[in-house]
Short mmCIF file of C-alpha atoms in Angstrom, two decimals:
data_model
loop_
_atom_site.label_atom_id
_atom_site.label_comp_id
_atom_site.label_asym_id
_atom_site.label_seq_id
_atom_site.Cartn_x
_atom_site.Cartn_y
_atom_site.Cartn_z
CA MET A 339 -3.42 26.18 14.12
CA GLN A 340 -5.53 26.82 11.00
CA GLY A 341 -5.05 26.76 7.23
CA LYS A 342 -2.82 24.25 5.46
CA GLN A 343 0.80 23.22 5.72
CA GLU A 344 2.94 21.04 3.46
CA TYR A 345 5.59 18.81 4.98
CA ARG A 346 8.19 17.15 2.76
CA VAL A 347 8.69 13.85 4.57
CA GLN A 348 11.96 12.02 3.90
CA PRO A 349 12.52 8.32 4.54
CA SER A 350 14.02 7.91 8.01
CA ASN A 351 17.11 6.21 6.52
CA SER A 352 17.74 8.83 3.80
CA GLU A 353 21.19 9.74 5.17
CA ASP A 354 22.42 6.27 4.24
CA ALA A 355 20.76 6.23 0.80
CA PRO A 356 22.74 6.35 -2.48
CA PRO A 357 22.50 9.47 -4.72
CA GLU A 358 19.88 7.73 -6.88
CA ARG A 359 18.43 4.29 -7.36
CA VAL A 360 15.94 3.10 -9.94
CA GLU A 361 13.12 0.66 -9.25
CA VAL A 362 11.97 -1.17 -12.37
CA LEU A 363 8.25 -1.80 -12.53
CA SER A 364 6.92 -5.29 -13.16
CA ASP A 365 5.19 -6.36 -16.34
CA TYR A 366 1.89 -6.33 -14.45
CA ASP A 367 2.43 -2.76 -13.24
CA LEU A 368 2.51 -1.62 -16.86
CA LEU A 369 -1.02 -2.90 -17.43
CA MET A 370 -2.58 -0.29 -15.17
CA PRO A 371 -3.85 3.10 -16.39
CA ALA A 372 -1.69 6.17 -15.82
CA THR A 373 -4.00 7.59 -13.16
CA TYR A 374 -3.87 7.99 -9.40
CA MET A 375 -5.78 5.69 -7.09
CA PRO A 376 -6.93 7.40 -3.89
CA MET A 377 -8.14 5.90 -0.64
CA ALA A 378 -9.78 8.05 2.02
CA LEU A 379 -10.04 6.96 5.65
CA ILE A 380 -12.44 8.82 7.94
CA PHE A 381 -11.76 8.85 11.68
CA GLU A 382 -13.73 10.19 14.61
CA LEU A 383 -11.64 12.37 16.94
CA SER A 384 -12.37 13.56 20.46
CA PRO A 385 -12.87 17.36 20.74
CA ASP A 386 -9.89 17.78 23.07
CA ILE A 387 -7.34 15.86 20.99
CA ASP A 388 -4.07 17.67 20.27
CA ARG A 389 -4.23 17.95 16.48
CA MET A 390 -0.61 18.99 16.05
CA LYS A 391 0.37 15.90 18.01
CA VAL A 392 -1.68 13.82 15.55
CA VAL A 393 0.17 15.45 12.64
CA GLU A 394 3.57 14.76 14.20
CA GLN A 395 2.53 11.18 14.92
CA LEU A 396 1.50 10.63 11.30
CA LYS A 397 4.68 12.24 9.95
CA ALA A 398 6.98 10.20 12.20
CA GLY A 399 5.34 6.92 11.22
CA LEU A 400 5.34 7.92 7.55
CA ALA A 401 9.10 8.58 7.59
CA VAL A 402 9.76 5.04 8.85
CA THR A 403 7.31 3.53 6.37
CA LEU A 404 8.96 5.37 3.47
CA SER A 405 12.27 3.79 4.50
CA GLN A 406 10.56 0.40 4.11
CA TYR A 407 8.63 1.27 0.91
CA PRO A 408 11.06 3.77 -0.71
CA VAL A 409 9.15 3.93 -4.02
CA MET A 410 6.42 5.90 -2.23
CA ALA A 411 8.86 8.82 -1.98
CA GLY A 412 10.02 8.52 -5.59
CA SER A 413 8.88 9.81 -8.96
CA LEU A 414 7.92 8.05 -12.17
CA LYS A 415 10.07 8.47 -15.23
CA LYS A 416 10.36 6.86 -18.63
CA SER A 417 13.33 4.71 -19.43
CA SER A 418 15.33 5.71 -22.49
CA LYS A 419 15.24 2.09 -23.60
CA ASP A 420 12.86 -0.91 -23.54
CA GLY A 421 10.02 0.87 -25.31
CA GLY A 422 9.75 3.74 -22.87
CA ARG A 423 9.17 1.42 -19.94
CA LEU A 424 8.27 3.25 -16.74
CA CYS A 425 10.44 3.06 -13.66
CA VAL A 426 10.69 4.87 -10.32
CA SER A 427 13.57 7.21 -9.54
CA ILE A 428 14.40 7.43 -5.82
CA LYS A 429 17.01 10.05 -4.98
CA LYS A 430 18.83 10.70 -1.75
CA ASN A 431 16.75 13.85 -1.25
CA SER A 432 13.43 12.36 -2.44
CA THR A 433 10.43 13.23 -0.29
CA HIS A 434 6.76 12.40 0.07
CA SER A 435 4.39 15.37 0.06
CA PHE A 436 2.28 15.30 3.23
CA TRP A 437 -0.30 18.04 3.71
CA ALA A 438 -2.08 18.92 6.94
CA VAL A 439 -5.28 20.91 6.41
CA TRP A 440 -7.51 22.51 9.02
CA ASP A 441 -11.00 22.96 7.54
CA GLU A 442 -11.70 26.20 9.37
CA ASN A 443 -14.09 27.41 6.64
CA LYS A 444 -16.30 24.32 6.97
CA ASN A 445 -15.81 23.37 3.32
CA LEU A 446 -16.55 19.80 4.31
CA PRO A 447 -19.41 18.40 6.42
CA SER A 448 -18.73 17.50 10.03
CA PHE A 449 -17.99 13.93 11.06
CA GLU A 450 -21.46 13.72 12.60
CA GLU A 451 -23.15 14.83 9.36
CA MET A 452 -21.16 12.33 7.31
CA ASN A 453 -21.88 9.55 9.78
CA LYS A 454 -25.63 10.20 9.64
CA ARG A 455 -25.51 9.77 5.86
CA ASP A 456 -23.18 6.74 5.96
CA PHE A 457 -20.22 8.67 4.55
CA PRO A 458 -21.27 9.07 0.90
CA ALA A 459 -18.32 9.40 -1.48
CA SER A 460 -20.13 12.29 -3.16
CA LEU A 461 -19.29 14.46 -0.11
CA LEU A 462 -15.56 13.71 -0.39
CA GLU A 463 -14.65 16.01 -3.26
CA THR A 464 -11.13 15.25 -4.41
CA GLU A 465 -10.02 18.88 -4.64
CA LYS A 466 -10.90 19.33 -0.96
CA ILE A 467 -9.22 16.28 0.52
CA THR A 468 -6.23 15.94 -1.84
CA THR A 469 -3.65 18.49 -2.95
CA GLY A 470 -2.03 19.02 -6.33
CA ASP A 471 -3.00 17.72 -9.75
CA PHE A 472 -2.73 14.07 -8.76
CA LEU A 473 -6.35 13.34 -9.62
CA ALA A 474 -6.64 15.48 -12.74
CA LYS A 475 -7.07 12.38 -14.89
CA GLN A 476 -10.07 10.25 -13.91
CA LEU A 477 -10.32 6.57 -14.80
CA PHE A 478 -11.85 5.91 -18.26
CA SER A 479 -12.55 9.64 -18.70
CA PRO A 480 -11.72 11.37 -22.01
CA LEU A 481 -10.72 14.51 -20.12
CA GLY A 482 -7.32 15.23 -18.58
CA ASP A 483 -3.76 14.23 -19.39
CA GLU A 484 -2.29 10.87 -18.47
CA ARG A 485 0.99 12.26 -17.17
CA ASP A 486 3.50 9.50 -16.65
CA ASP A 487 6.91 11.19 -16.68
CA GLU A 488 8.63 12.86 -13.73
CA VAL A 489 5.50 12.79 -11.60
CA PRO A 490 5.38 11.96 -7.88
CA VAL A 491 4.44 8.40 -7.03
CA ALA A 492 2.17 9.38 -4.14
CA THR A 493 0.88 12.16 -1.92
CA THR A 494 -1.04 12.30 1.35
CA GLN A 495 -3.38 14.84 2.91
CA ALA A 496 -4.71 14.83 6.47
CA THR A 497 -7.80 17.04 6.68
CA PHE A 498 -9.20 17.92 10.10
CA ILE A 499 -12.97 18.38 10.03
CA ASP A 500 -15.38 19.15 12.84
CA GLY A 501 -15.25 16.03 15.02
CA GLY A 502 -12.96 14.01 12.82
CA LEU A 503 -10.05 13.49 10.45
CA ILE A 504 -9.83 12.40 6.82
CA VAL A 505 -6.55 10.78 5.76
CA ALA A 506 -6.41 10.55 1.96
CA LEU A 507 -3.54 8.72 0.29
CA ALA A 508 -3.28 8.89 -3.51
CA ALA A 509 -0.79 6.60 -5.25
CA HIS A 510 -0.13 6.15 -8.94
CA HIS A 511 -1.96 3.05 -10.16
CA MET A 512 1.14 1.76 -11.95
CA ILE A 513 2.83 1.52 -8.55
CA THR A 514 0.18 -0.36 -6.61
CA ASP A 515 -3.33 -1.74 -6.49
CA GLY A 516 -5.88 -1.57 -3.66
CA PRO A 517 -4.51 -4.47 -1.57
CA GLY A 518 -1.01 -3.01 -1.94
CA LEU A 519 -2.18 0.37 -0.70
CA ASN A 520 -3.85 -1.43 2.20
CA GLY A 521 -0.52 -3.03 3.12
CA PHE A 522 1.27 0.33 3.04
CA LEU A 523 -1.42 1.95 5.21
CA LEU A 524 -1.31 -0.88 7.75
CA GLN A 525 2.49 -0.68 8.00
CA TRP A 526 2.28 3.11 8.38
CA SER A 527 -0.33 2.88 11.14
CA GLU A 528 1.65 0.25 13.06
CA ASN A 529 4.85 2.30 12.81
CA SER A 530 3.05 5.45 13.97
CA LYS A 531 1.45 3.75 16.94
CA ALA A 532 4.69 2.03 17.99
CA LEU A 533 6.61 5.31 17.89
CA ALA A 534 3.89 7.10 19.86
CA GLU A 535 3.77 4.39 22.52
CA GLY A 536 7.52 3.78 22.68
CA THR A 537 7.20 0.12 21.71
CA PRO A 538 9.39 -1.79 19.21
CA LEU A 539 8.64 -1.19 15.54
CA PRO A 540 6.81 -4.01 13.77
CA THR A 541 8.76 -6.34 11.53
CA PHE A 542 8.88 -5.73 7.78
CA ASP A 543 9.05 -8.44 5.13
CA LEU A 544 11.45 -7.45 2.35
CA LYS A 545 9.50 -9.71 0.00
CA ASN A 546 6.88 -6.93 0.01
CA LEU A 547 9.22 -5.14 -2.43
CA ASP A 548 9.99 -8.05 -4.79
CA ARG A 549 8.12 -7.52 -8.07
CA SER A 550 9.90 -10.33 -9.93
CA PRO A 551 7.08 -12.92 -9.59
CA LEU A 552 4.97 -10.61 -11.77
CA CYS A 553 7.58 -10.39 -14.52
CA ALA A 554 7.87 -12.71 -17.49
CA ASN A 555 10.49 -15.44 -17.42
CA SER A 556 11.37 -14.77 -21.07
CA ILE A 557 10.53 -12.48 -23.98
CA PRO A 558 8.31 -14.24 -26.54
CA ASP A 559 9.13 -14.42 -30.23
CA ALA A 560 6.72 -13.26 -32.95
CA ALA A 561 4.92 -16.60 -33.21
CA ARG A 562 4.40 -16.78 -29.47
CA MET A 563 3.15 -13.17 -29.39
CA GLU A 564 0.57 -14.02 -32.02
CA GLU A 565 -0.62 -16.86 -29.80
CA LEU A 566 -0.68 -14.64 -26.71
CA ASN A 567 -2.66 -11.94 -28.53
CA HIS A 568 -5.54 -14.44 -28.69
CA LYS A 569 -5.16 -15.52 -25.06
CA VAL A 570 -4.96 -12.09 -23.41
CA LYS A 571 -8.56 -10.87 -23.50
CA ALA A 572 -8.65 -7.77 -21.31
CA PHE A 573 -5.85 -5.76 -22.96
CA TYR A 574 -4.80 -4.82 -26.46
CA HIS A 575 -2.25 -2.77 -28.38
CA LYS A 576 -3.71 0.64 -29.12
CA THR A 577 -2.22 1.76 -32.44
CA ASP A 578 -4.45 4.73 -33.33
CA PRO A 579 -4.38 7.94 -31.29
CA THR A 580 -7.51 8.92 -29.40
CA PRO A 581 -9.48 11.36 -31.59
CA PRO A 582 -9.77 14.88 -30.16
CA LEU A 583 -12.97 15.82 -28.37
CA PRO A 584 -15.37 18.18 -30.14
CA PRO A 585 -14.81 21.83 -29.17
CA ASP A 586 -18.27 22.00 -27.60
CA PHE A 587 -17.90 18.74 -25.63
CA LYS A 588 -19.31 18.93 -22.13
CA MET A 589 -18.76 16.14 -19.64
CA PRO A 590 -22.10 14.68 -18.51
CA GLU A 591 -22.80 14.80 -14.80
CA MET A 592 -21.70 11.70 -12.90
CA THR A 593 -23.40 10.58 -9.71
CA PRO A 594 -21.38 8.04 -7.70
CA THR A 595 -23.78 6.49 -5.18
CA GLU A 596 -23.43 3.97 -2.35
CA PHE A 597 -25.79 0.99 -2.51
CA HIS A 598 -26.14 -1.15 0.61
CA PHE A 599 -26.91 -4.86 0.36
CA SER A 600 -28.44 -5.75 3.73
CA LYS A 601 -27.89 -9.18 5.27
CA ARG A 602 -31.45 -10.11 4.41
CA GLY A 603 -31.00 -8.77 0.89
CA LEU A 604 -27.81 -10.78 0.44
CA GLU A 605 -29.52 -13.96 1.60
CA GLN A 606 -32.29 -13.40 -0.94
CA LEU A 607 -29.81 -12.52 -3.68
CA LYS A 608 -27.75 -15.67 -3.12
CA ALA A 609 -30.88 -17.79 -3.15
CA ASP A 610 -32.10 -16.20 -6.39
CA ALA A 611 -28.68 -16.35 -8.09
CA GLN A 612 -27.82 -19.94 -7.16
CA PRO A 613 -27.27 -22.01 -10.32
CA THR A 614 -30.09 -24.49 -10.84
CA GLU A 615 -28.05 -27.10 -12.70
CA GLY A 616 -25.02 -29.11 -11.66
CA ASN A 617 -22.89 -28.55 -8.58
CA SER A 618 -21.87 -24.99 -9.42
CA TRP A 619 -21.17 -22.63 -6.52
CA VAL A 620 -21.25 -18.84 -6.63
CA SER A 621 -19.92 -16.43 -4.01
CA THR A 622 -21.64 -13.41 -2.54
CA TYR A 623 -19.31 -11.25 -4.65
CA ASP A 624 -20.36 -13.08 -7.84
CA CYS A 625 -24.02 -12.46 -7.03
CA ILE A 626 -23.53 -8.76 -6.28
CA MET A 627 -21.56 -8.21 -9.49
CA ALA A 628 -24.16 -10.09 -11.53
CA ALA A 629 -27.10 -8.13 -10.11
CA VAL A 630 -25.37 -4.76 -10.54
CA TRP A 631 -24.02 -5.47 -14.04
CA ARG A 632 -27.51 -6.47 -15.17
CA ALA A 633 -29.17 -3.46 -13.54
CA VAL A 634 -26.62 -0.96 -14.84
CA THR A 635 -27.00 -2.35 -18.36
CA ARG A 636 -30.80 -2.00 -18.14
CA SER A 637 -30.40 1.59 -16.96
CA ARG A 638 -28.32 2.39 -20.04
CA LEU A 639 -30.62 0.91 -22.67
CA PRO A 640 -32.75 4.06 -23.20
CA MET A 641 -29.60 6.13 -23.76
CA HIS A 642 -28.00 3.80 -26.33
CA ASN A 643 -30.91 1.79 -27.80
CA PRO A 644 -28.45 -0.99 -28.71
CA ASP A 645 -28.86 -4.10 -30.79
CA LEU A 646 -29.57 -6.69 -28.08
CA ASN A 647 -27.46 -9.24 -29.97
CA LEU A 648 -24.34 -7.17 -29.26
CA HIS A 649 -22.23 -7.97 -26.23
CA SER A 650 -21.54 -6.03 -23.05
CA THR A 651 -18.14 -6.67 -21.49
CA LEU A 652 -17.50 -6.87 -17.76
CA LEU A 653 -13.92 -6.55 -16.54
CA HIS A 654 -13.34 -7.06 -12.84
CA ALA A 655 -10.19 -7.24 -10.76
CA VAL A 656 -8.92 -10.56 -9.40
CA ASN A 657 -6.16 -10.56 -6.79
CA ASN A 658 -3.14 -12.53 -8.04
CA ARG A 659 -1.21 -12.56 -4.77
CA MET A 660 -1.88 -16.25 -4.16
CA ARG A 661 -1.80 -17.09 -7.87
CA ALA A 662 1.70 -15.75 -8.53
CA ASP A 663 4.65 -18.15 -8.50
CA PRO A 664 5.89 -17.87 -5.82
CA PRO A 665 2.89 -16.41 -3.97
CA LEU A 666 3.20 -12.79 -2.85
CA PRO A 667 3.01 -11.64 0.78
CA PRO A 668 -0.18 -9.85 1.90
CA ARG A 669 1.59 -6.46 2.12
CA PHE A 670 3.24 -6.66 -1.29
CA LEU A 671 3.26 -3.19 -2.86
CA GLY A 672 2.59 -3.44 -6.57
CA CYS A 673 -0.08 -4.23 -9.12
CA ALA A 674 -1.00 -7.87 -8.71
CA VAL A 675 -4.41 -8.00 -10.35
CA SER A 676 -5.78 -9.71 -13.39
CA LEU A 677 -8.86 -8.37 -15.13
CA ALA A 678 -11.28 -11.27 -15.44
CA ARG A 679 -13.89 -11.24 -18.22
CA PRO A 680 -17.02 -13.40 -18.36
CA GLU A 681 -17.51 -14.77 -21.86
CA GLY A 682 -20.38 -15.04 -24.27
CA PHE A 683 -23.29 -12.91 -23.00
CA SER A 684 -25.30 -10.80 -25.40
CA ILE A 685 -27.02 -7.71 -24.02
CA GLY A 686 -30.34 -9.49 -24.45
CA GLU A 687 -29.15 -12.47 -22.39
CA LEU A 688 -27.58 -10.19 -19.81
CA VAL A 689 -30.76 -8.25 -19.02
CA ASP A 690 -33.18 -11.19 -19.30
CA MET A 691 -34.95 -11.43 -15.93
CA LYS A 692 -34.50 -15.21 -15.69
CA ASN A 693 -30.73 -15.15 -16.25
CA LEU A 694 -29.40 -13.94 -12.87
CA PRO A 695 -28.02 -17.44 -12.01
CA LEU A 696 -26.45 -17.73 -15.47
CA ILE A 697 -24.64 -14.41 -15.15
CA ALA A 698 -23.47 -15.10 -11.58
CA SER A 699 -22.09 -18.46 -12.72
CA GLY A 700 -20.32 -16.78 -15.64
CA ILE A 701 -18.61 -14.37 -13.26
CA ARG A 702 -17.48 -17.27 -11.05
CA GLN A 703 -16.06 -19.06 -14.11
CA SER A 704 -14.14 -15.94 -15.14
CA ILE A 705 -12.45 -15.91 -11.71
CA LEU A 706 -11.61 -19.62 -11.90
CA ALA A 707 -10.05 -19.00 -15.31
CA VAL A 708 -7.33 -16.85 -13.69
CA THR A 709 -4.55 -19.33 -12.88
CA PRO A 710 -0.79 -19.21 -12.30
CA GLU A 711 -0.44 -20.10 -15.99
CA THR A 712 -2.59 -17.19 -17.21
CA VAL A 713 -0.80 -14.81 -14.83
CA GLN A 714 2.51 -15.74 -16.43
CA GLU A 715 1.05 -15.57 -19.97
CA THR A 716 -0.13 -12.01 -19.41
CA ALA A 717 3.28 -10.98 -18.06
CA GLU A 718 4.86 -12.61 -21.11
CA TRP A 719 2.54 -10.64 -23.42
CA VAL A 720 3.62 -7.38 -21.77
CA ALA A 721 7.29 -8.35 -22.04
CA GLY A 722 6.83 -9.04 -25.74
CA THR A 723 5.21 -5.68 -26.41
CA LYS A 724 7.88 -3.47 -27.99
CA ASP A 725 6.16 -0.16 -27.23
CA LYS A 726 4.74 -0.47 -23.73
CA ASN A 727 2.87 2.83 -24.21
CA THR A 728 0.46 1.11 -26.62
CA ILE A 729 -0.95 -1.20 -23.91
CA ASP A 730 -4.55 -0.33 -23.11
CA ILE A 731 -7.58 -1.85 -21.40
CA LYS A 732 -10.11 -3.33 -23.83
CA LEU A 733 -13.24 -1.68 -22.48
CA ASN A 734 -15.87 0.87 -23.46
CA ALA A 735 -17.28 1.73 -20.04
CA HIS A 736 -17.38 5.53 -20.14
CA MET A 737 -20.71 6.45 -21.76
CA GLY A 738 -20.75 2.99 -23.30
CA LEU A 739 -22.31 -0.38 -22.50
CA ASP A 740 -19.34 -2.07 -20.84
CA PHE A 741 -18.83 -2.25 -17.09
CA ALA A 742 -15.86 -2.62 -14.74
CA GLY A 743 -15.32 -3.14 -11.06
CA THR A 744 -13.06 -4.04 -8.21
CA SER A 745 -13.41 -5.44 -4.73
CA TRP A 746 -11.81 -3.80 -1.71
CA GLN A 747 -13.17 -6.54 0.53
CA PRO A 748 -9.65 -7.90 1.26
CA VAL A 749 -8.77 -4.47 2.72
CA THR A 750 -8.62 -4.85 6.51
CA VAL A 751 -8.52 -1.24 7.70
CA TYR A 752 -11.66 -1.63 9.84
CA GLN A 753 -9.98 -4.35 11.89
CA ASP A 754 -6.29 -3.47 11.81
CA LEU A 755 -5.55 0.18 10.98
CA ASP A 756 -4.90 2.25 14.10
CA PHE A 757 -2.43 5.16 14.04
CA GLY A 758 -2.98 5.58 17.77
CA PHE A 759 -6.30 7.41 17.78
CA GLY A 760 -8.70 4.59 16.93
CA LEU A 761 -9.91 2.59 13.95
CA PRO A 762 -11.44 4.34 10.92
CA LYS A 763 -15.21 4.61 10.69
CA ALA A 764 -15.31 4.57 6.90
CA LEU A 765 -13.17 3.76 3.86
CA ARG A 766 -14.07 5.47 0.60
CA SER A 767 -12.71 6.34 -2.82
CA PRO A 768 -13.01 10.16 -2.94
CA LYS A 769 -15.88 11.15 -5.24
CA PRO A 770 -15.12 8.99 -8.30
CA ASN A 771 -16.59 10.93 -11.24
CA TRP A 772 -16.54 7.90 -13.48
CA ASP A 773 -19.11 6.10 -15.56
CA GLY A 774 -19.61 2.34 -15.55
CA TYR A 775 -17.70 1.25 -12.46
CA ILE A 776 -18.36 -0.40 -9.09
CA PHE A 777 -16.39 -0.68 -5.87
CA VAL A 778 -17.39 -3.58 -3.63
CA LEU A 779 -16.33 -2.29 -0.22
CA PRO A 780 -15.25 -4.13 2.94
CA ARG A 781 -17.89 -4.70 5.61
CA ARG A 782 -18.18 -1.65 7.84
CA VAL A 783 -18.61 -2.10 11.59
CA LYS A 784 -22.05 -0.80 12.62
CA ASP A 785 -24.46 -1.44 15.47
CA ASP A 786 -27.05 -2.79 13.08
CA PRO A 787 -27.85 -6.50 12.73
CA GLU A 788 -28.82 -5.90 9.09
CA GLU A 789 -25.52 -4.25 8.11
CA GLY A 790 -24.25 -6.14 5.09
CA ILE A 791 -22.04 -5.04 2.20
CA GLU A 792 -21.62 -1.55 0.78
CA THR A 793 -20.88 -0.81 -2.84
CA CYS A 794 -20.21 2.43 -4.68
CA ILE A 795 -21.70 2.48 -8.18
CA CYS A 796 -20.43 5.15 -10.59
CA LEU A 797 -22.84 6.10 -13.35
CA GLU A 798 -24.06 8.99 -15.50
CA LYS A 799 -26.87 10.95 -13.82
CA SER A 800 -29.87 9.94 -15.99
CA CYS A 801 -28.80 6.29 -15.91
CA MET A 802 -28.41 6.45 -12.12
CA GLU A 803 -31.95 7.81 -11.83
CA ARG A 804 -33.19 4.77 -13.73
CA LEU A 805 -30.99 2.50 -11.62
CA PHE A 806 -32.77 3.73 -8.47
CA LYS A 807 -35.99 2.31 -9.94
CA ASP A 808 -34.58 -1.02 -11.14
CA GLU A 809 -37.02 -3.67 -9.96
CA GLU A 810 -34.52 -6.50 -9.52
CA LEU A 811 -31.74 -4.51 -7.83
CA SER A 812 -34.23 -2.87 -5.45
CA LYS A 813 -35.06 -6.29 -4.00
CA TYR A 814 -31.52 -6.65 -2.69
CA ALA A 815 -29.94 -3.20 -2.27
CA LYS A 816 -30.91 0.34 -1.32
CA PRO A 817 -29.07 3.60 -2.07
CA ARG A 818 -27.40 5.38 0.82
CA GLY A 819 -26.44 8.97 1.54
CA LEU A 820 -28.98 10.67 -0.72
#
């Protein structure tokens, strides 16, 4: 078979479902931008594999998984009350759009070509491995519409390439974060494999659906909201509309690039970034974020020529699953992240060559500052916001001097995700045309003793060219896939 085919996959228990049910989103869900978050998994397939059998296997497992995570077959809509709060409508006939695509025109490189280049995200163009307008709005980009009413929660596309398969799942970011998408994918793979092998389906924890630990216990009064406005650092109430773009505006070219920190490079980085005073400890993640934030800021200086006494903000995701009260299960589907923010660094301090340990320590302190108390305070702030549509992230990353990032290191697809035709060879975010962002990726399994940690850095083209030449970053990491 060739071409493309859409399948509308219903939850396997849809016959017993009510005409409609509504899933209310948590306070934390409402903090996320109205964009879609895609994950792409790349598998190697044997030449003689029955591809239609693979499609049927994926569909069968997906139907069961949708019965367990019904929101993934629903659509977002705005409530008529509570400040336009978003919720998910799940109807008896709700479906999940699953596309199977056979790349007969070779629009995508072969598995072998991608493997030789370490699967650069730049080769995974979103319009080729996803279907529909799900990714029309890119994170932090001024282009595109943030549609948030009557839009599908998620979509999936399975694209067969020469020698392999790309499974791309895109879910609305107000429905889930990266670890939540990981949990859904793992459950889907286990269901698919069990059905294919005729073994019992894996168990499912209903607590994966309980969003209440990420909701406020009460709605604050005006005095309490004033107090919370000073405590919540990463978000604010946007009261003025975004000014229109000039008629002649042209989006600068973005060049997302993988940087690999080898084992030897990581050892050197941790040694160089270790705080020299006190008993402070910094993680490998802290060191990577510090080195990249510093290098990215240096690469942007010629473009902006800023006052070095001004500040650059870093916002990075911290998983709240073990910080919530009660703690959330590993496969909880929802947004359970805080955005941590190191405090008090001017641009001059940030780029100073001697300050790598200081910046790494600041990042560690920002993570330690996220506690069960601050998780509840942020939820309370959202609950006290009358118009939820005014909530926005306090960041100027796109063509600015701020920086943001997330870690997918808790994602366990390389160890655990098997639909029945083997583990994935690579996990990527399809070509993220963003500026000022980093993904810290899980360790990929390779026959190389120096294989360390991959990152994907998203940056404007001229800044990326300067980043390639950054003296400090080059000691620890090298670009891949060029």
